[in-house]
Each structure stands twice: as structure tokens, then as C-alpha cells.
Amino acid sequence: MRGALYVIGLGPGPADWLTPQASAALAGIEDLVGYGPYVARVAPRAGVQPQASDNRVEFERAGAALALAAQGRRVGVVSGGDPGVFAMAAAVVEAMAQGPAEWRALDVEVLPGVSAMQAAAARLGAPLGGDFCALSLSDNLKPWSLIERRLIAACDGDFALALYNPASKARPQQIHDAFAVLRARRAPSTPVAFARAVGRPDEALVVTTLGEADPGIADMSTLVIVGASTTRLVQRPGLRPFLLTPRSYP
Ligand SMILES: C[S@@+](CC[C@H](N)C(=O)[O-])C[C@H]1O[C@@H](n2cnc3c(N)ncnc32)[C@H](O)[C@@H]1O
């Protein structure tokens, strides 16, 4: 039997943000491969082999999944959010590029998911309504000097920012360094939002300004949004203000 590999986006958390296409793929796989917490989010099903691994072995995991598909298995590689955004699609395609020729002939499909920046932006109104940049602050796979250069370039271009991987227990400093870069280049009144665990029971949203923000509240479950010069708060009586980055530019 011909194998297949689906790179499946699970969305940011809740089942109603899982696409019907992703649900259908999960219902048809024989092997479930992914970082432990993402594998744990998929309901166990008889006949499905879960294969959970650490978040630092993405490339090895991708190769193992492709090898299973090459043996004729139907394999699902799961990612949180969208698999193409700082996630497993890149590892799978890279492993295909570097691996045996037969891997490039396999049926491989990337199934999109709702990314954290989309979920956070939806909660916050329209902070990414104009041009924006998505950056990962993790220096596990690239040097901090490059991240800093890109932050500066994003400020020069007046993009709103969606900052992924802002901090972890092993990397508490980057978000503070990133805010130092931003504070040197953007007005203190710039709207900023910390969107933590969006869509999950422990969701927490903090809307503040660049001048008043405490970057130390960000952790590995947080997506940080920093406004452009045109981003403003829209006050709502008794409710959290919305952020608005208009599509039109003055
Ligand atoms: C390795 S990246 C994966 C991104 C994912 N592929 C996506 O499209 O959202 C992990 C980072 O995504 C963000 N993230 C993922 N789920 C989130 C959620 N439910 N709420 C807020 N941020 C989230 C955090 O910044 C976290 O550190």
C-alpha cells in the first residue's frame, strides 16, 4: 500500500479552531508523530501509534515520519497552530530535500491551521490589519544578532509585529533585549498586547503600551503584538479596548 504523510496544523488549542480537513486527516492516520504536548492534544484512537518527541529534534522527527511513510504507512506529523509558521512543515520539506530520492516521490500534504498570531489578533480586534512582520525571538536556530537586525528593519519599515517564542525558562532575556530595541525606535504610546494561551482555559490578554509594558510577563505560551505608528486603541465601555492597525496609511 502507498504511504502518505500529512503535516497537520492543530490550531492554537480549542477543537473549534481545528479545521475539518485536519480532523479528517487525523481520523485516517496510522502513526501520529510530533512534539509531546501536541501529540497529547490528539484524542487517542485504536490502531494509531503515537510517537512523541522533544521539541529540539524536529529534523530527526521529520526524517522518522518520512521513513514510516516510505514503508507504506499513513503518517500524521502534528504542529500547534499552522505547520508552516515556525513549525514542522519546514523540517519535513528540508528532510525531503536532503533525504533519499524516494522521499520526494511520497504523497506529502501540508494541512493549514489557525496560527497563534491570527487567534491573538482576532481576540484583540485588528492589530494586524495593515502590513506586519512575524518574527520568532528564539535563538535556538539562528543567532541573536540576526533577530536584532530584523527587529530594527521591521521598525525602519514601520511594520506591526507579531513576536513568537518570546521567552522560555532557558531563554528569559530575549524579550527584554527585544523591548530595548523597540523602545529605542518606537513611541512609548505604541499599543502592545501580550496574548497568552489564546483559546485555552488559561487564556490571558494584557493590552498596554510600549512605555508601560512589563516584558517579563511573556512566556513560551505568549504571542506578543507590537503596534506600528498607525496602531491605536479603540476604547469600548466596560470592555478591553481593541487594537486597530488601519489598512490605509496616512
Ligand atoms: C514553535 S512556535 C509555533 C507556532 C505555531 N506553528 C503557530 O502557527 O502558531 C510556538 C510559539 O507560538 C506561540 N503560540 C502558540 N500557541 C499559542 C497560543 N494558544 N496563544 C498564544 N501564543 C501561542 C507562542 O509564541 C509560542 O512560543
Tab-separated table of C-alpha atoms and ligand atoms in Angstrom:
chain	number	residue	atom	x	y	z
A	1	MET	CA	0.000	0.000	0.000
A	2	ARG	CA	1.208	3.502	-0.853
A	3	GLY	CA	2.072	5.569	2.210
A	4	ALA	CA	1.253	9.196	2.810
A	5	LEU	CA	2.409	11.929	5.129
A	6	TYR	CA	0.172	14.760	6.332
A	7	VAL	CA	1.710	17.723	8.141
A	8	ILE	CA	-1.280	18.734	10.215
A	9	GLY	CA	-1.900	22.111	11.855
A	10	LEU	CA	-3.803	21.664	15.121
A	11	GLY	CA	-4.520	25.372	15.603
A	12	PRO	CA	-3.761	27.192	18.861
A	13	GLY	CA	-5.819	24.981	21.176
A	14	PRO	CA	-9.589	24.638	21.087
A	15	ALA	CA	-11.287	21.969	18.988
A	16	ASP	CA	-13.457	24.509	17.178
A	17	TRP	CA	-10.303	26.081	15.722
A	18	LEU	CA	-9.264	22.731	14.200
A	19	THR	CA	-10.146	22.664	10.504
A	20	PRO	CA	-12.462	19.916	9.178
A	21	GLN	CA	-9.630	18.955	6.792
A	22	ALA	CA	-7.226	18.450	9.721
A	23	SER	CA	-9.856	16.427	11.640
A	24	ALA	CA	-10.413	14.181	8.621
A	25	ALA	CA	-6.677	13.608	8.233
A	26	LEU	CA	-6.317	12.734	11.928
A	27	ALA	CA	-9.134	10.187	11.514
A	28	GLY	CA	-7.238	8.410	8.716
A	29	ILE	CA	-3.667	8.111	10.011
A	30	GLU	CA	-1.869	5.082	11.449
A	31	ASP	CA	1.090	6.909	13.025
A	32	LEU	CA	0.899	10.159	14.992
A	33	VAL	CA	4.250	11.933	15.164
A	34	GLY	CA	5.052	15.199	16.942
A	35	TYR	CA	6.325	17.197	19.901
A	36	GLY	CA	4.874	15.628	23.078
A	37	PRO	CA	2.358	18.365	24.056
A	38	TYR	CA	0.922	18.455	20.506
A	39	VAL	CA	0.618	14.649	20.303
A	40	ALA	CA	-1.182	14.799	23.688
A	41	ARG	CA	-3.784	17.166	22.207
A	42	VAL	CA	-4.989	14.494	19.759
A	43	ALA	CA	-7.596	12.110	21.168
A	44	PRO	CA	-6.173	8.552	21.305
A	45	ARG	CA	-7.622	6.199	18.691
A	46	ALA	CA	-7.312	2.413	18.465
A	47	GLY	CA	-4.713	1.402	15.900
A	48	VAL	CA	-2.841	4.715	15.982
A	49	GLN	CA	0.764	4.627	17.169
A	50	PRO	CA	1.639	7.894	18.973
A	51	GLN	CA	5.316	8.840	18.667
A	52	ALA	CA	6.063	11.853	20.836
A	53	SER	CA	9.468	13.509	20.890
A	54	ASP	CA	11.272	16.550	22.243
A	55	ASN	CA	10.935	19.993	20.633
A	56	ARG	CA	14.664	20.162	19.784
A	57	VAL	CA	14.633	17.178	17.386
A	58	GLU	CA	12.351	18.486	14.642
A	59	PHE	CA	14.590	17.388	11.771
A	60	GLU	CA	15.076	13.845	13.149
A	61	ARG	CA	11.322	13.590	13.764
A	62	ALA	CA	10.616	14.652	10.190
A	63	GLY	CA	13.028	12.019	8.844
A	64	ALA	CA	11.487	9.298	11.015
A	65	ALA	CA	7.995	10.257	9.784
A	66	LEU	CA	9.111	10.210	6.123
A	67	ALA	CA	10.750	6.812	6.640
A	68	LEU	CA	7.447	5.457	8.006
A	69	ALA	CA	5.542	6.861	5.021
A	70	ALA	CA	8.119	5.283	2.684
A	71	GLN	CA	7.268	1.921	4.307
A	72	GLY	CA	3.653	2.393	3.215
A	73	ARG	CA	2.250	3.862	6.463
A	74	ARG	CA	-0.218	6.762	6.666
A	75	VAL	CA	1.549	9.228	8.928
A	76	GLY	CA	0.380	12.446	10.589
A	77	VAL	CA	3.002	14.936	11.778
A	78	VAL	CA	1.261	17.407	14.066
A	79	SER	CA	2.157	21.021	14.840
A	80	GLY	CA	0.456	23.605	17.027
A	81	GLY	CA	-1.081	26.497	15.108
A	82	ASP	CA	-0.156	26.435	11.444
A	83	PRO	CA	2.511	23.892	10.446
A	84	GLY	CA	4.103	26.388	8.066
A	85	VAL	CA	4.715	29.048	10.749
A	86	PHE	CA	7.834	28.271	12.819
A	87	ALA	CA	6.823	24.614	12.821
A	88	MET	CA	7.093	21.156	11.271
A	89	ALA	CA	6.395	21.887	7.576
A	90	ALA	CA	9.879	23.394	7.183
A	91	ALA	CA	11.525	20.394	8.894
A	92	VAL	CA	9.620	17.917	6.702
A	93	VAL	CA	10.402	19.725	3.436
A	94	GLU	CA	14.039	20.161	4.473
A	95	ALA	CA	14.316	16.451	5.309
A	96	MET	CA	12.750	15.644	1.912
A	97	ALA	CA	15.298	17.899	0.189
A	98	GLN	CA	18.245	16.244	1.945
A	99	GLY	CA	16.964	12.664	2.200
A	100	PRO	CA	16.699	9.757	-0.246
A	101	ALA	CA	15.094	10.447	-3.630
A	102	GLU	CA	12.144	8.177	-2.767
A	103	TRP	CA	11.056	10.652	-0.045
A	104	ARG	CA	10.493	13.323	-2.702
A	105	ALA	CA	8.115	10.965	-4.556
A	106	LEU	CA	5.896	10.389	-1.499
A	107	ASP	CA	2.389	11.786	-1.091
A	108	VAL	CA	3.097	14.650	1.304
A	109	GLU	CA	0.447	17.259	2.091
A	110	VAL	CA	0.637	20.258	4.417
A	111	LEU	CA	-2.738	20.987	6.013
A	112	PRO	CA	-3.006	24.562	7.300
A	113	GLY	CA	-4.112	25.580	10.765
A	114	VAL	CA	-5.042	28.760	12.596
A	115	SER	CA	-1.765	30.364	13.659
A	116	ALA	CA	-1.298	31.945	17.087
A	117	MET	CA	-0.973	35.400	15.531
A	118	GLN	CA	-4.344	35.023	13.819
A	119	ALA	CA	-6.016	33.776	17.001
A	120	ALA	CA	-4.445	36.537	19.108
A	121	ALA	CA	-5.282	39.219	16.538
A	122	ALA	CA	-8.901	38.030	16.454
A	123	ARG	CA	-9.197	38.402	20.240
A	124	LEU	CA	-7.602	41.865	20.110
A	125	GLY	CA	-9.649	43.427	17.288
A	126	ALA	CA	-7.488	44.257	14.278
A	127	PRO	CA	-3.845	44.783	15.349
A	128	LEU	CA	-2.506	43.115	12.182
A	129	GLY	CA	-4.909	44.869	9.804
A	130	GLY	CA	-2.073	46.598	7.924
A	131	ASP	CA	1.357	45.309	6.897
A	132	PHE	CA	3.066	43.327	9.628
A	133	CYS	CA	6.060	41.073	10.319
A	134	ALA	CA	6.097	37.773	12.165
A	135	LEU	CA	9.362	37.082	13.972
A	136	SER	CA	10.480	34.274	16.247
A	137	LEU	CA	12.649	35.548	19.096
A	138	SER	CA	14.147	32.107	19.690
A	139	ASP	CA	17.879	31.991	19.075
A	140	ASN	CA	17.985	28.190	19.124
A	141	LEU	CA	18.140	28.027	15.320
A	142	LYS	CA	19.609	31.449	14.381
A	143	PRO	CA	21.886	33.984	16.065
A	144	TRP	CA	20.518	36.818	18.205
A	145	SER	CA	22.407	39.346	16.035
A	146	LEU	CA	20.148	38.376	13.091
A	147	ILE	CA	16.986	38.667	15.200
A	148	GLU	CA	18.091	42.108	16.361
A	149	ARG	CA	18.801	43.170	12.765
A	150	ARG	CA	15.343	42.049	11.685
A	151	LEU	CA	13.673	43.849	14.602
A	152	ILE	CA	15.455	47.050	13.597
A	153	ALA	CA	14.478	46.549	9.941
A	154	ALA	CA	10.849	45.991	10.983
A	155	CYS	CA	10.961	49.243	12.959
A	156	ASP	CA	12.504	51.064	9.975
A	157	GLY	CA	9.687	49.723	7.788
A	158	ASP	CA	7.030	50.698	10.374
A	159	PHE	CA	5.537	47.212	10.449
A	160	ALA	CA	3.309	45.979	13.253
A	161	LEU	CA	4.984	42.947	14.851
A	162	ALA	CA	3.836	39.501	15.885
A	163	LEU	CA	6.565	38.083	18.139
A	164	TYR	CA	6.595	34.289	18.539
A	165	ASN	CA	8.676	32.334	21.084
A	166	PRO	CA	9.265	35.480	23.171
A	167	ALA	CA	10.731	33.691	26.199
A	168	SER	CA	11.173	30.356	27.902
A	169	LYS	CA	12.746	29.199	31.158
A	170	ALA	CA	16.014	28.651	29.276
A	171	ARG	CA	15.699	31.966	27.367
A	172	PRO	CA	14.331	34.608	29.749
A	173	GLN	CA	16.407	37.501	28.371
A	174	GLN	CA	15.475	37.857	24.686
A	175	ILE	CA	12.135	39.570	25.189
A	176	HIS	CA	13.818	42.192	27.402
A	177	ASP	CA	16.511	42.754	24.763
A	178	ALA	CA	13.847	42.950	22.042
A	179	PHE	CA	11.892	45.562	24.003
A	180	ALA	CA	15.087	47.606	24.446
A	181	VAL	CA	15.471	47.639	20.637
A	182	LEU	CA	11.809	48.578	20.158
A	183	ARG	CA	11.765	51.256	22.889
A	184	ALA	CA	14.731	52.985	21.255
A	185	ARG	CA	12.779	53.235	17.983
A	186	ARG	CA	9.044	53.437	18.688
A	187	ALA	CA	6.940	55.879	20.682
A	188	PRO	CA	6.178	54.934	24.315
A	189	SER	CA	2.459	55.262	23.461
A	190	THR	CA	2.679	52.410	20.876
A	191	PRO	CA	-0.006	49.822	21.735
A	192	VAL	CA	1.349	46.427	22.835
A	193	ALA	CA	-0.518	43.210	23.652
A	194	PHE	CA	0.561	40.034	25.413
A	195	ALA	CA	-1.763	37.231	24.325
A	196	ARG	CA	-1.153	34.121	26.428
A	197	ALA	CA	-2.606	30.651	25.768
A	198	VAL	CA	-5.218	32.051	23.388
A	199	GLY	CA	-8.230	29.757	23.103
A	200	ARG	CA	-7.227	27.651	26.110
A	201	PRO	CA	-8.789	27.674	29.597
A	202	ASP	CA	-5.842	29.686	30.986
A	203	GLU	CA	-6.039	32.373	28.276
A	204	ALA	CA	-4.812	35.795	29.455
A	205	LEU	CA	-4.736	39.010	27.449
A	206	VAL	CA	-2.887	42.152	28.527
A	207	VAL	CA	-3.253	45.327	26.483
A	208	THR	CA	-0.781	48.061	27.354
A	209	THR	CA	1.735	50.417	25.751
A	210	LEU	CA	5.385	50.042	24.846
A	211	GLY	CA	6.308	52.516	27.569
A	212	GLU	CA	4.369	50.744	30.325
A	213	ALA	CA	4.700	47.086	29.270
A	214	ASP	CA	6.418	44.552	31.527
A	215	PRO	CA	8.100	42.202	29.018
A	216	GLY	CA	8.777	39.782	31.877
A	217	ILE	CA	5.142	38.584	31.759
A	218	ALA	CA	5.777	36.842	28.405
A	219	ASP	CA	6.439	33.108	28.477
A	220	MET	CA	6.566	30.313	25.886
A	221	SER	CA	2.752	30.305	25.602
A	222	THR	CA	2.609	34.009	24.762
A	223	LEU	CA	2.337	35.799	21.443
A	224	VAL	CA	3.384	39.451	21.707
A	225	ILE	CA	1.937	42.038	19.347
A	226	VAL	CA	3.602	45.445	18.988
A	227	GLY	CA	1.820	48.142	17.040
A	228	ALA	CA	3.116	50.257	14.154
A	229	SER	CA	2.995	54.074	14.246
A	230	THR	CA	-0.592	53.915	12.965
A	231	THR	CA	-1.840	51.387	15.533
A	232	ARG	CA	-4.243	52.835	18.096
A	233	LEU	CA	-6.519	51.691	20.879
A	234	VAL	CA	-10.269	51.794	20.341
A	235	GLN	CA	-11.894	52.163	23.746
A	236	ARG	CA	-15.048	50.142	24.490
A	237	PRO	CA	-17.156	50.921	27.569
A	238	GLY	CA	-16.623	48.255	30.247
A	239	LEU	CA	-14.641	46.088	27.849
A	240	ARG	CA	-10.996	45.556	26.951
A	241	PRO	CA	-10.009	48.061	24.260
A	242	PHE	CA	-9.494	46.811	20.723
A	243	LEU	CA	-6.259	47.438	18.849
A	244	LEU	CA	-6.592	48.844	15.354
A	245	THR	CA	-3.907	48.995	12.670
A	246	PRO	CA	-5.867	50.561	9.813
A	247	ARG	CA	-5.327	49.288	6.289
A	248	SER	CA	-4.979	52.833	4.986
A	249	TYR	CA	-1.755	54.728	5.653
A	250	PRO	CA	-1.696	58.469	6.196
B	1	LIG	C1	7.167	26.950	17.877
B	1	LIG	S1	6.057	28.293	17.750
B	1	LIG	C2	4.769	27.514	16.876
B	1	LIG	C3	3.838	28.469	16.198
B	1	LIG	C4	2.663	27.772	15.547
B	1	LIG	N1	3.079	26.954	14.449
B	1	LIG	C5	1.601	28.749	15.095
B	1	LIG	O1	1.349	28.857	13.890
B	1	LIG	O2	1.009	29.407	15.962
B	1	LIG	C6	5.416	28.371	19.405
B	1	LIG	C7	5.018	29.795	19.781
B	1	LIG	O3	3.723	30.098	19.215
B	1	LIG	C8	3.009	30.954	20.081
B	1	LIG	N2	1.764	30.290	20.472
B	1	LIG	C9	1.384	29.032	20.158
B	1	LIG	N3	0.139	28.779	20.634
B	1	LIG	C10	-0.277	29.906	21.256
B	1	LIG	C11	-1.470	30.291	21.930
B	1	LIG	N4	-2.508	29.432	22.065
B	1	LIG	N5	-1.541	31.537	22.446
B	1	LIG	C12	-0.517	32.410	22.288
B	1	LIG	N6	0.635	32.112	21.656
B	1	LIG	C13	0.760	30.882	21.154
B	1	LIG	C14	3.936	31.256	21.268
B	1	LIG	O4	4.680	32.422	20.964
B	1	LIG	C15	4.841	30.036	21.268
B	1	LIG	O5	6.075	30.304	21.912
